[in-house]
């Protein structure tokens, strides 16, 4: 019995550009396998192999999560600043302006 072929998208966005690649995968392939198969790390050297955080349609998943036909696998960049720290800075700035 032959494995079913799945059609997916792998997406990576930076502040200056977005890359969307169409990838085929087999049933049971993981998010990590799909990202590796896409070759996106060759286009974006800042993506170190295996260090990605990813999601499917905006929901964070582990790299071992199996993909389904039509999934949009998204690679997330690390945060420039922790959201809690950003709030603290805004609060300090607001307080100092009073």
JSON list of C-alpha atoms in Angstrom, two decimals:
[
{"chain": "A", "resi": 1, "resn": "UNK", "atom": "CA", "xyz": [0.00, 0.00, 0.00]},
{"chain": "A", "resi": 2, "resn": "UNK", "atom": "CA", "xyz": [1.40, 3.38, -1.03]},
{"chain": "A", "resi": 3, "resn": "UNK", "atom": "CA", "xyz": [1.48, 6.30, 1.44]},
{"chain": "A", "resi": 4, "resn": "UNK", "atom": "CA", "xyz": [-0.92, 9.14, 0.71]},
{"chain": "A", "resi": 5, "resn": "UNK", "atom": "CA", "xyz": [0.66, 12.33, -0.63]},
{"chain": "A", "resi": 6, "resn": "UNK", "atom": "CA", "xyz": [-0.17, 15.48, 1.33]},
{"chain": "A", "resi": 7, "resn": "UNK", "atom": "CA", "xyz": [0.06, 19.03, -0.01]},
{"chain": "A", "resi": 8, "resn": "UNK", "atom": "CA", "xyz": [1.17, 21.66, 2.50]},
{"chain": "A", "resi": 9, "resn": "UNK", "atom": "CA", "xyz": [2.59, 25.15, 2.80]},
{"chain": "A", "resi": 10, "resn": "UNK", "atom": "CA", "xyz": [5.66, 26.09, 4.81]},
{"chain": "A", "resi": 11, "resn": "UNK", "atom": "CA", "xyz": [5.75, 29.77, 5.76]},
{"chain": "A", "resi": 12, "resn": "UNK", "atom": "CA", "xyz": [8.44, 31.96, 7.29]},
{"chain": "A", "resi": 13, "resn": "UNK", "atom": "CA", "xyz": [8.03, 35.71, 7.69]},
{"chain": "A", "resi": 14, "resn": "UNK", "atom": "CA", "xyz": [10.58, 38.37, 8.53]},
{"chain": "A", "resi": 15, "resn": "UNK", "atom": "CA", "xyz": [9.98, 42.06, 8.93]},
{"chain": "A", "resi": 16, "resn": "UNK", "atom": "CA", "xyz": [11.11, 42.68, 5.34]},
{"chain": "A", "resi": 17, "resn": "UNK", "atom": "CA", "xyz": [9.87, 39.58, 3.48]},
{"chain": "A", "resi": 18, "resn": "UNK", "atom": "CA", "xyz": [7.68, 36.50, 3.63]},
{"chain": "A", "resi": 19, "resn": "UNK", "atom": "CA", "xyz": [8.48, 33.11, 2.11]},
{"chain": "A", "resi": 20, "resn": "UNK", "atom": "CA", "xyz": [5.69, 30.68, 1.27]},
{"chain": "A", "resi": 21, "resn": "UNK", "atom": "CA", "xyz": [6.70, 27.28, -0.13]},
{"chain": "A", "resi": 22, "resn": "UNK", "atom": "CA", "xyz": [4.46, 24.49, -1.34]},
{"chain": "A", "resi": 23, "resn": "UNK", "atom": "CA", "xyz": [5.67, 21.09, -0.12]},
{"chain": "A", "resi": 24, "resn": "UNK", "atom": "CA", "xyz": [4.50, 17.53, -0.59]},
{"chain": "A", "resi": 25, "resn": "UNK", "atom": "CA", "xyz": [4.75, 15.10, 2.28]},
{"chain": "A", "resi": 26, "resn": "UNK", "atom": "CA", "xyz": [3.70, 11.57, 3.12]},
{"chain": "A", "resi": 27, "resn": "UNK", "atom": "CA", "xyz": [1.07, 10.59, 5.65]},
{"chain": "A", "resi": 28, "resn": "UNK", "atom": "CA", "xyz": [2.63, 10.50, 9.11]},
{"chain": "A", "resi": 29, "resn": "UNK", "atom": "CA", "xyz": [5.41, 13.02, 8.36]},
{"chain": "A", "resi": 30, "resn": "UNK", "atom": "CA", "xyz": [6.18, 15.37, 11.23]},
{"chain": "A", "resi": 31, "resn": "UNK", "atom": "CA", "xyz": [6.40, 19.15, 11.23]},
{"chain": "A", "resi": 32, "resn": "UNK", "atom": "CA", "xyz": [10.20, 18.87, 11.50]},
{"chain": "A", "resi": 33, "resn": "UNK", "atom": "CA", "xyz": [10.38, 16.55, 8.47]},
{"chain": "A", "resi": 34, "resn": "UNK", "atom": "CA", "xyz": [8.23, 18.90, 6.38]},
{"chain": "A", "resi": 35, "resn": "UNK", "atom": "CA", "xyz": [10.33, 21.93, 7.30]},
{"chain": "A", "resi": 36, "resn": "UNK", "atom": "CA", "xyz": [13.52, 20.06, 6.46]},
{"chain": "A", "resi": 37, "resn": "UNK", "atom": "CA", "xyz": [12.06, 18.83, 3.14]},
{"chain": "A", "resi": 38, "resn": "UNK", "atom": "CA", "xyz": [11.01, 22.37, 2.19]},
{"chain": "A", "resi": 39, "resn": "UNK", "atom": "CA", "xyz": [14.63, 23.57, 2.06]},
{"chain": "A", "resi": 40, "resn": "UNK", "atom": "CA", "xyz": [13.63, 26.86, 3.67]},
{"chain": "A", "resi": 41, "resn": "UNK", "atom": "CA", "xyz": [16.81, 26.92, 5.79]},
{"chain": "A", "resi": 42, "resn": "UNK", "atom": "CA", "xyz": [18.86, 27.29, 2.58]},
{"chain": "A", "resi": 43, "resn": "UNK", "atom": "CA", "xyz": [16.90, 30.43, 1.70]},
{"chain": "A", "resi": 44, "resn": "UNK", "atom": "CA", "xyz": [17.10, 31.81, 5.24]},
{"chain": "A", "resi": 45, "resn": "UNK", "atom": "CA", "xyz": [20.43, 30.97, 6.89]},
{"chain": "A", "resi": 46, "resn": "UNK", "atom": "CA", "xyz": [19.24, 32.52, 10.17]},
{"chain": "A", "resi": 47, "resn": "UNK", "atom": "CA", "xyz": [17.12, 29.41, 10.63]},
{"chain": "A", "resi": 48, "resn": "UNK", "atom": "CA", "xyz": [19.45, 27.00, 12.34]},
{"chain": "A", "resi": 49, "resn": "UNK", "atom": "CA", "xyz": [18.47, 23.40, 11.69]},
{"chain": "A", "resi": 50, "resn": "UNK", "atom": "CA", "xyz": [16.31, 21.99, 14.44]},
{"chain": "A", "resi": 51, "resn": "UNK", "atom": "CA", "xyz": [16.03, 25.20, 16.50]},
{"chain": "A", "resi": 52, "resn": "UNK", "atom": "CA", "xyz": [12.70, 26.33, 15.08]},
{"chain": "A", "resi": 53, "resn": "UNK", "atom": "CA", "xyz": [9.47, 26.89, 16.88]},
{"chain": "A", "resi": 54, "resn": "UNK", "atom": "CA", "xyz": [6.55, 26.14, 14.65]},
{"chain": "A", "resi": 55, "resn": "UNK", "atom": "CA", "xyz": [2.81, 26.07, 14.45]},
{"chain": "A", "resi": 56, "resn": "UNK", "atom": "CA", "xyz": [0.01, 24.96, 12.20]},
{"chain": "A", "resi": 57, "resn": "UNK", "atom": "CA", "xyz": [-2.47, 27.69, 11.30]},
{"chain": "A", "resi": 58, "resn": "UNK", "atom": "CA", "xyz": [-1.31, 29.91, 14.18]},
{"chain": "A", "resi": 59, "resn": "UNK", "atom": "CA", "xyz": [-1.40, 27.24, 16.87]},
{"chain": "A", "resi": 60, "resn": "UNK", "atom": "CA", "xyz": [1.99, 26.30, 18.30]},
{"chain": "A", "resi": 61, "resn": "UNK", "atom": "CA", "xyz": [2.80, 22.59, 17.98]},
{"chain": "A", "resi": 62, "resn": "UNK", "atom": "CA", "xyz": [5.76, 20.37, 18.73]},
{"chain": "A", "resi": 63, "resn": "UNK", "atom": "CA", "xyz": [8.15, 19.42, 15.97]},
{"chain": "A", "resi": 64, "resn": "UNK", "atom": "CA", "xyz": [6.99, 15.79, 16.26]},
{"chain": "A", "resi": 65, "resn": "UNK", "atom": "CA", "xyz": [3.36, 16.64, 15.44]},
{"chain": "A", "resi": 66, "resn": "UNK", "atom": "CA", "xyz": [2.14, 14.81, 12.34]},
{"chain": "A", "resi": 67, "resn": "UNK", "atom": "CA", "xyz": [0.88, 17.01, 9.51]},
{"chain": "A", "resi": 68, "resn": "UNK", "atom": "CA", "xyz": [-2.38, 16.70, 7.56]},
{"chain": "A", "resi": 69, "resn": "UNK", "atom": "CA", "xyz": [-3.28, 17.55, 3.99]},
{"chain": "A", "resi": 70, "resn": "UNK", "atom": "CA", "xyz": [-3.68, 21.30, 3.48]},
{"chain": "A", "resi": 71, "resn": "UNK", "atom": "CA", "xyz": [-1.83, 22.32, 6.67]},
{"chain": "A", "resi": 72, "resn": "UNK", "atom": "CA", "xyz": [0.03, 25.63, 6.76]},
{"chain": "A", "resi": 73, "resn": "UNK", "atom": "CA", "xyz": [3.22, 25.04, 8.75]},
{"chain": "A", "resi": 74, "resn": "UNK", "atom": "CA", "xyz": [4.50, 28.33, 10.14]},
{"chain": "A", "resi": 75, "resn": "UNK", "atom": "CA", "xyz": [8.04, 28.89, 11.42]},
{"chain": "A", "resi": 76, "resn": "UNK", "atom": "CA", "xyz": [8.17, 31.45, 14.22]},
{"chain": "A", "resi": 77, "resn": "UNK", "atom": "CA", "xyz": [10.96, 33.92, 14.84]},
{"chain": "A", "resi": 78, "resn": "UNK", "atom": "CA", "xyz": [12.17, 34.42, 18.40]},
{"chain": "A", "resi": 79, "resn": "UNK", "atom": "CA", "xyz": [10.65, 37.41, 20.14]},
{"chain": "A", "resi": 80, "resn": "UNK", "atom": "CA", "xyz": [12.75, 40.56, 20.05]},
{"chain": "A", "resi": 81, "resn": "UNK", "atom": "CA", "xyz": [11.59, 41.35, 23.58]},
{"chain": "A", "resi": 82, "resn": "UNK", "atom": "CA", "xyz": [9.66, 39.36, 26.14]},
{"chain": "A", "resi": 83, "resn": "UNK", "atom": "CA", "xyz": [6.09, 40.75, 26.30]},
{"chain": "A", "resi": 84, "resn": "UNK", "atom": "CA", "xyz": [6.24, 41.08, 30.10]},
{"chain": "A", "resi": 85, "resn": "UNK", "atom": "CA", "xyz": [9.46, 43.07, 29.88]},
{"chain": "A", "resi": 86, "resn": "UNK", "atom": "CA", "xyz": [7.98, 45.31, 27.18]},
{"chain": "A", "resi": 87, "resn": "UNK", "atom": "CA", "xyz": [5.02, 46.07, 29.45]},
{"chain": "A", "resi": 88, "resn": "UNK", "atom": "CA", "xyz": [7.34, 46.86, 32.37]},
{"chain": "A", "resi": 89, "resn": "UNK", "atom": "CA", "xyz": [9.30, 49.29, 30.20]},
{"chain": "A", "resi": 90, "resn": "UNK", "atom": "CA", "xyz": [6.13, 51.04, 29.02]},
{"chain": "A", "resi": 91, "resn": "UNK", "atom": "CA", "xyz": [4.89, 51.31, 32.62]},
{"chain": "A", "resi": 92, "resn": "UNK", "atom": "CA", "xyz": [8.23, 52.81, 33.78]},
{"chain": "A", "resi": 93, "resn": "UNK", "atom": "CA", "xyz": [8.20, 55.27, 30.89]},
{"chain": "A", "resi": 94, "resn": "UNK", "atom": "CA", "xyz": [4.63, 56.30, 31.62]},
{"chain": "A", "resi": 95, "resn": "UNK", "atom": "CA", "xyz": [5.44, 56.72, 35.33]},
{"chain": "A", "resi": 96, "resn": "UNK", "atom": "CA", "xyz": [8.52, 58.84, 34.59]},
{"chain": "A", "resi": 97, "resn": "UNK", "atom": "CA", "xyz": [6.46, 61.19, 32.38]},
{"chain": "A", "resi": 98, "resn": "UNK", "atom": "CA", "xyz": [4.11, 62.10, 35.26]}
]
